[in-house]
Amino acid sequence: MILCCGEALIDMIAAPTVSGGEGFVPHSGGAIFNTAIALGRLGAPVGLLAGLSSDMFGEQLEDSLQTSHVDTSHVIRSDRPTTLAFVQLKDGHATYSFMDENSAGRMLMPEDMPGHLPAVSALYFGGISLACEPCADAFAAFLDRHGGDRAVMIDPNIRPDFIKDQTRYRTRLNRMIAQADIVKVSDEDLDWIVPGPKTIAEKVPLLLQSGPALVIVTQGSDGASGYLADGSETSTPVQRVQVVDTVGAGDTFNAGVLAELERAGHLTKSNLRALSTENLRAALAKGAEVAAITVSRAGANPPWAHEL
């Protein structure tokens, strides 16, 4: 199965109350959690490796995972609190304020990670769990141990406000990118990783040179492009829909890409190195298709396979 490694949290989304004021409604979320949920709903074999609390929000997260057919055998449980992300929506775009100190997800240590992964064929990393310590170091060590013979995808989903020590973060992220087979970045992520005036087409080869077989760059309403290590590339447009909000859009896109690669038998290190532009285009198109459904409804609510 595909093991999604990273944060699971509660998105507190503003909503009107019966008294007319504004309150916050708890929704299950987190970048890695969202991708796992989307993969489960698409019918892909998937599990989650995350720290979950025993509090009421942790129970909500676990119920959401089970409902969407996500394996929870690698979940690490504790009595620390659940991370809360208070979400503000402006013109459909989300900004976040996080409460993450001493949380069940953030405080994961390398020794908490599972030592054996007999049923896992691919690993997916990303989100704030790659920026917040000590869990960031724990996931990096986990990749060191288990990424050598499994397909690896990383979406750093960079949030500069979370980065306390930029040098440490860059060093850790660059090492993980070098171990990855697929790196997915937004155009803003790419500009942060490779600063300077170069174009996307000039910056992508610098990432590919470090080790990945494939780099995917998303550009919002301008669609997504994929670049292979042999220099070939392809792209897919977004599907035009009425956007309600963009919460979980990138996470669902990633799930569509992974699900299509897994379905077609390409989600191995060797097969990704031999991927054709046609196979890549099909994966990007699936990502765009599922993301379009997610942005057409409120919150991170990925589609089920029967909705496609």
Short mmCIF file of C-alpha atoms in Angstrom, two decimals:
data_model
loop_
_atom_site.label_atom_id
_atom_site.label_comp_id
_atom_site.label_asym_id
_atom_site.label_seq_id
_atom_site.Cartn_x
_atom_site.Cartn_y
_atom_site.Cartn_z
CA MET A 1 0.00 0.00 0.00
CA ILE A 2 0.90 3.69 -0.17
CA LEU A 3 1.84 4.95 3.30
CA CYS A 4 1.15 8.68 3.79
CA CYS A 5 3.55 10.04 6.41
CA GLY A 6 2.82 13.35 8.13
CA GLU A 7 0.28 15.52 9.87
CA ALA A 8 -3.35 14.90 10.74
CA LEU A 9 -5.10 17.86 12.35
CA ILE A 10 -8.38 19.66 12.80
CA ASP A 11 -9.27 22.58 10.52
CA MET A 12 -11.42 25.00 12.51
CA ILE A 13 -13.45 26.68 9.76
CA ALA A 14 -15.48 29.81 10.44
CA ALA A 15 -19.25 29.49 10.19
CA PRO A 16 -22.21 31.60 11.35
CA THR A 17 -23.87 30.64 14.62
CA VAL A 18 -27.57 30.64 15.45
CA SER A 19 -27.06 33.86 17.42
CA GLY A 20 -25.71 35.57 14.32
CA GLY A 21 -22.08 35.73 15.36
CA GLU A 22 -19.22 33.71 13.87
CA GLY A 23 -18.02 30.41 15.28
CA PHE A 24 -15.65 27.66 14.20
CA VAL A 25 -16.62 24.17 13.07
CA PRO A 26 -14.04 21.32 13.43
CA HIS A 27 -13.24 19.52 10.17
CA SER A 28 -10.76 16.66 9.84
CA GLY A 29 -7.73 17.81 7.83
CA GLY A 30 -4.00 18.24 7.37
CA ALA A 31 -2.11 17.95 4.10
CA ILE A 32 -0.99 14.35 4.52
CA PHE A 33 -4.27 13.28 6.11
CA ASN A 34 -6.20 14.80 3.17
CA THR A 35 -4.12 12.90 0.63
CA ALA A 36 -4.63 9.64 2.53
CA ILE A 37 -8.40 10.22 2.68
CA ALA A 38 -8.52 11.02 -1.04
CA LEU A 39 -6.54 7.89 -1.92
CA GLY A 40 -8.85 5.74 0.19
CA ARG A 41 -11.93 7.19 -1.48
CA LEU A 42 -10.40 6.57 -4.92
CA GLY A 43 -9.97 2.90 -4.01
CA ALA A 44 -6.18 2.91 -3.76
CA PRO A 45 -4.57 0.81 -0.99
CA VAL A 46 -3.44 3.41 1.54
CA GLY A 47 -2.39 3.83 5.15
CA LEU A 48 -1.47 6.76 7.39
CA LEU A 49 1.61 7.19 9.58
CA ALA A 50 0.84 10.09 11.92
CA GLY A 51 0.62 11.02 15.57
CA LEU A 52 -3.00 11.00 16.74
CA SER A 53 -4.30 12.20 20.09
CA SER A 54 -6.62 10.28 22.37
CA ASP A 55 -8.71 13.45 22.74
CA MET A 56 -12.08 14.08 21.08
CA PHE A 57 -10.44 15.50 17.96
CA GLY A 58 -8.15 12.49 17.63
CA GLU A 59 -11.22 10.26 17.75
CA GLN A 60 -12.80 12.37 15.02
CA LEU A 61 -9.71 11.98 12.84
CA GLU A 62 -9.63 8.22 13.35
CA ASP A 63 -13.32 7.90 12.49
CA SER A 64 -12.72 9.87 9.29
CA LEU A 65 -9.85 7.57 8.32
CA GLN A 66 -11.89 4.42 8.87
CA THR A 67 -14.86 5.80 6.94
CA SER A 68 -12.61 6.46 3.93
CA HIS A 69 -10.91 3.03 4.08
CA VAL A 70 -7.49 4.26 5.26
CA ASP A 71 -5.40 1.70 7.14
CA THR A 72 -4.55 2.96 10.66
CA SER A 73 -2.18 0.20 11.80
CA HIS A 74 0.78 2.62 11.65
CA VAL A 75 -0.89 5.44 13.58
CA ILE A 76 1.04 6.47 16.72
CA ARG A 77 -1.34 7.35 19.56
CA SER A 78 -0.66 9.53 22.60
CA ASP A 79 -2.47 11.72 25.13
CA ARG A 80 -0.94 14.93 23.75
CA PRO A 81 -3.40 17.39 22.17
CA THR A 82 -4.49 17.47 18.54
CA THR A 83 -3.10 20.23 16.32
CA LEU A 84 -5.75 22.86 15.53
CA ALA A 85 -5.62 25.05 12.42
CA PHE A 86 -7.98 28.02 12.45
CA VAL A 87 -8.91 28.74 8.85
CA GLN A 88 -9.96 32.06 7.37
CA LEU A 89 -11.42 32.05 3.88
CA LYS A 90 -11.12 35.16 1.71
CA ASP A 91 -12.49 34.91 -1.83
CA GLY A 92 -12.29 31.13 -1.53
CA HIS A 93 -8.60 31.06 -0.57
CA ALA A 94 -7.52 29.82 2.83
CA THR A 95 -5.10 31.32 5.37
CA TYR A 96 -4.25 29.48 8.57
CA SER A 97 -3.37 30.11 12.22
CA PHE A 98 -1.99 26.99 13.91
CA MET A 99 -2.04 25.77 17.52
CA ASP A 100 0.64 23.08 17.45
CA GLU A 101 2.74 23.25 20.61
CA ASN A 102 3.44 19.85 22.23
CA SER A 103 0.89 18.19 19.94
CA ALA A 104 0.50 14.48 19.24
CA GLY A 105 1.74 14.96 15.69
CA ARG A 106 4.56 17.41 16.27
CA MET A 107 6.22 15.54 19.14
CA LEU A 108 6.93 12.32 17.23
CA MET A 109 10.51 11.09 17.69
CA PRO A 110 12.61 8.80 15.47
CA GLU A 111 12.24 5.96 17.97
CA ASP A 112 8.43 6.18 17.66
CA MET A 113 8.52 5.19 13.99
CA PRO A 114 7.70 1.63 12.88
CA GLY A 115 10.67 -0.58 12.13
CA HIS A 116 9.05 -2.99 9.65
CA LEU A 117 6.83 -2.17 6.66
CA PRO A 118 6.02 -5.52 5.03
CA ALA A 119 2.89 -4.31 3.20
CA VAL A 120 4.14 -0.87 2.12
CA SER A 121 5.23 -0.31 -1.49
CA ALA A 122 5.35 3.51 -1.61
CA LEU A 123 5.88 6.42 0.80
CA TYR A 124 4.42 9.91 0.65
CA PHE A 125 5.75 12.85 2.70
CA GLY A 126 5.04 16.56 2.94
CA GLY A 127 3.29 19.42 4.65
CA ILE A 128 4.08 21.10 7.93
CA SER A 129 5.42 17.82 9.33
CA LEU A 130 8.59 18.46 7.30
CA ALA A 131 9.07 21.88 8.96
CA CYS A 132 8.07 21.39 12.60
CA GLU A 133 10.57 19.73 14.90
CA PRO A 134 11.02 17.19 16.33
CA CYS A 135 8.65 15.33 13.97
CA ALA A 136 10.46 16.66 10.88
CA ASP A 137 13.66 14.92 11.95
CA ALA A 138 11.68 11.76 12.74
CA PHE A 139 10.16 11.62 9.25
CA ALA A 140 13.54 12.35 7.64
CA ALA A 141 15.10 9.46 9.59
CA PHE A 142 12.16 7.24 8.60
CA LEU A 143 12.81 8.05 4.93
CA ASP A 144 16.52 7.29 5.40
CA ARG A 145 15.59 3.87 6.74
CA HIS A 146 12.76 2.83 4.43
CA GLY A 147 12.98 4.88 1.22
CA GLY A 148 15.73 2.96 -0.53
CA ASP A 149 13.54 0.22 -2.00
CA ARG A 150 10.15 1.96 -2.14
CA ALA A 151 8.75 4.63 -4.45
CA VAL A 152 8.86 7.99 -2.65
CA MET A 153 6.83 11.15 -3.33
CA ILE A 154 7.35 14.47 -1.54
CA ASP A 155 5.23 17.63 -1.60
CA PRO A 156 6.92 20.12 0.76
CA ASN A 157 3.94 22.53 0.65
CA ILE A 158 6.24 25.18 2.10
CA ARG A 159 4.85 27.53 4.75
CA PRO A 160 7.63 30.01 5.61
CA ASP A 161 5.96 30.97 8.92
CA PHE A 162 6.63 27.46 10.23
CA ILE A 163 10.34 27.51 9.44
CA LYS A 164 12.24 28.54 12.57
CA ASP A 165 15.74 27.68 11.31
CA GLN A 166 15.92 28.10 7.55
CA THR A 167 19.36 26.48 7.23
CA ARG A 168 18.26 23.34 9.09
CA TYR A 169 15.06 23.16 7.09
CA ARG A 170 16.77 23.57 3.73
CA THR A 171 19.40 20.98 4.59
CA ARG A 172 16.79 18.42 5.68
CA LEU A 173 14.44 19.14 2.76
CA ASN A 174 17.22 18.97 0.17
CA ARG A 175 18.32 15.59 1.54
CA MET A 176 14.76 14.26 1.35
CA ILE A 177 14.27 15.60 -2.19
CA ALA A 178 17.45 13.79 -3.25
CA GLN A 179 15.93 10.54 -1.95
CA ALA A 180 12.56 11.07 -3.63
CA ASP A 181 11.36 9.67 -6.95
CA ILE A 182 8.54 12.23 -7.35
CA VAL A 183 8.72 15.83 -6.16
CA LYS A 184 5.60 17.94 -6.48
CA VAL A 185 5.84 21.68 -5.86
CA SER A 186 3.74 24.73 -6.52
CA ASP A 187 5.37 27.51 -8.50
CA GLU A 188 5.71 29.41 -5.19
CA ASP A 189 7.38 26.40 -3.54
CA LEU A 190 9.81 26.16 -6.44
CA ASP A 191 10.74 29.82 -6.12
CA TRP A 192 11.46 29.30 -2.42
CA ILE A 193 13.55 26.17 -2.96
CA VAL A 194 15.44 27.66 -5.91
CA PRO A 195 15.44 31.44 -5.32
CA GLY A 196 16.34 33.85 -8.05
CA PRO A 197 15.01 35.17 -11.37
CA LYS A 198 15.24 31.93 -13.39
CA THR A 199 12.09 30.58 -15.04
CA ILE A 200 10.32 27.38 -14.00
CA ALA A 201 11.86 25.57 -16.97
CA GLU A 202 15.31 26.66 -15.78
CA LYS A 203 14.75 25.78 -12.11
CA VAL A 204 13.22 22.31 -12.54
CA PRO A 205 16.43 20.72 -13.92
CA LEU A 206 18.23 21.79 -10.75
CA LEU A 207 15.78 19.67 -8.74
CA LEU A 208 16.02 16.75 -11.16
CA GLN A 209 19.81 16.81 -10.96
CA SER A 210 19.62 16.08 -7.24
CA GLY A 211 17.95 12.70 -7.80
CA PRO A 212 14.18 12.61 -8.51
CA ALA A 213 12.82 10.83 -11.58
CA LEU A 214 9.94 13.28 -11.90
CA VAL A 215 9.13 16.85 -10.86
CA ILE A 216 5.55 18.14 -10.99
CA VAL A 217 4.86 21.88 -10.83
CA THR A 218 1.35 23.19 -10.19
CA GLN A 219 0.44 26.77 -11.13
CA GLY A 220 -3.07 27.28 -9.82
CA SER A 221 -5.52 28.08 -12.60
CA ASP A 222 -2.74 27.60 -15.18
CA GLY A 223 -2.70 23.85 -14.60
CA ALA A 224 0.16 21.45 -13.86
CA SER A 225 3.31 20.41 -15.71
CA GLY A 226 5.44 17.31 -15.28
CA TYR A 227 9.16 17.06 -16.06
CA LEU A 228 11.03 13.77 -16.45
CA ALA A 229 14.71 13.23 -15.79
CA ASP A 230 15.36 12.60 -19.50
CA GLY A 231 14.31 16.18 -20.28
CA SER A 232 10.83 15.46 -21.62
CA GLU A 233 7.79 17.21 -20.23
CA THR A 234 4.02 17.37 -20.49
CA SER A 235 1.18 19.32 -18.93
CA THR A 236 -2.52 19.28 -18.17
CA PRO A 237 -4.99 22.16 -17.80
CA VAL A 238 -7.25 22.62 -14.83
CA GLN A 239 -10.86 21.54 -15.22
CA ARG A 240 -13.07 24.63 -15.16
CA VAL A 241 -15.55 24.54 -12.29
CA GLN A 242 -17.27 26.98 -9.96
CA VAL A 243 -14.77 27.27 -7.08
CA VAL A 244 -16.20 27.22 -3.56
CA ASP A 245 -12.80 27.16 -1.83
CA THR A 246 -9.32 25.75 -2.41
CA VAL A 247 -8.92 23.86 0.87
CA GLY A 248 -7.31 20.47 0.15
CA ALA A 249 -6.97 21.06 -3.59
CA GLY A 250 -3.26 20.30 -3.84
CA ASP A 251 -3.55 17.33 -1.47
CA THR A 252 -6.31 15.81 -3.59
CA PHE A 253 -4.33 16.47 -6.77
CA ASN A 254 -1.46 14.47 -5.28
CA ALA A 255 -3.81 11.62 -4.47
CA GLY A 256 -5.08 11.53 -8.04
CA VAL A 257 -1.52 11.37 -9.37
CA LEU A 258 -0.53 8.59 -6.96
CA ALA A 259 -3.73 6.63 -7.52
CA GLU A 260 -3.31 6.65 -11.30
CA LEU A 261 0.37 5.68 -11.11
CA GLU A 262 -0.48 2.85 -8.70
CA ARG A 263 -3.40 1.66 -10.84
CA ALA A 264 -1.25 1.54 -13.97
CA GLY A 265 1.60 -0.29 -12.23
CA HIS A 266 4.08 2.60 -12.47
CA LEU A 267 4.52 3.35 -8.76
CA THR A 268 7.90 1.68 -8.28
CA LYS A 269 11.37 3.18 -8.40
CA SER A 270 12.32 1.38 -11.60
CA ASN A 271 9.05 2.05 -13.42
CA LEU A 272 9.06 5.73 -12.52
CA ARG A 273 12.52 6.00 -14.08
CA ALA A 274 11.03 4.54 -17.28
CA LEU A 275 7.82 6.59 -17.23
CA SER A 276 6.63 7.91 -20.60
CA THR A 277 5.13 11.34 -21.16
CA GLU A 278 1.82 9.63 -22.00
CA ASN A 279 1.78 7.84 -18.64
CA LEU A 280 2.72 11.08 -16.90
CA ARG A 281 0.00 13.04 -18.68
CA ALA A 282 -2.61 10.48 -17.59
CA ALA A 283 -1.50 10.84 -13.96
CA LEU A 284 -1.60 14.65 -14.13
CA ALA A 285 -5.06 14.53 -15.72
CA LYS A 286 -6.36 12.31 -12.92
CA GLY A 287 -4.95 14.72 -10.37
CA ALA A 288 -6.68 17.64 -12.09
CA GLU A 289 -9.96 15.74 -12.29
CA VAL A 290 -10.17 14.90 -8.58
CA ALA A 291 -8.91 18.35 -7.51
CA ALA A 292 -11.64 20.02 -9.57
CA ILE A 293 -14.31 18.18 -7.60
CA THR A 294 -12.68 19.12 -4.30
CA VAL A 295 -12.58 22.85 -5.05
CA SER A 296 -16.21 22.77 -6.22
CA ARG A 297 -17.40 22.06 -2.66
CA ALA A 298 -16.60 23.37 0.80
CA GLY A 299 -13.57 22.18 2.74
CA ALA A 300 -11.22 19.30 2.06
CA ASN A 301 -13.84 16.86 0.82
CA PRO A 302 -12.21 14.62 -1.82
CA PRO A 303 -14.38 12.67 -4.25
CA TRP A 304 -15.19 8.99 -4.11
CA ALA A 305 -14.37 6.89 -7.16
CA HIS A 306 -18.03 6.69 -8.19
CA GLU A 307 -18.19 10.50 -8.45
CA LEU A 308 -15.56 10.72 -11.20
#
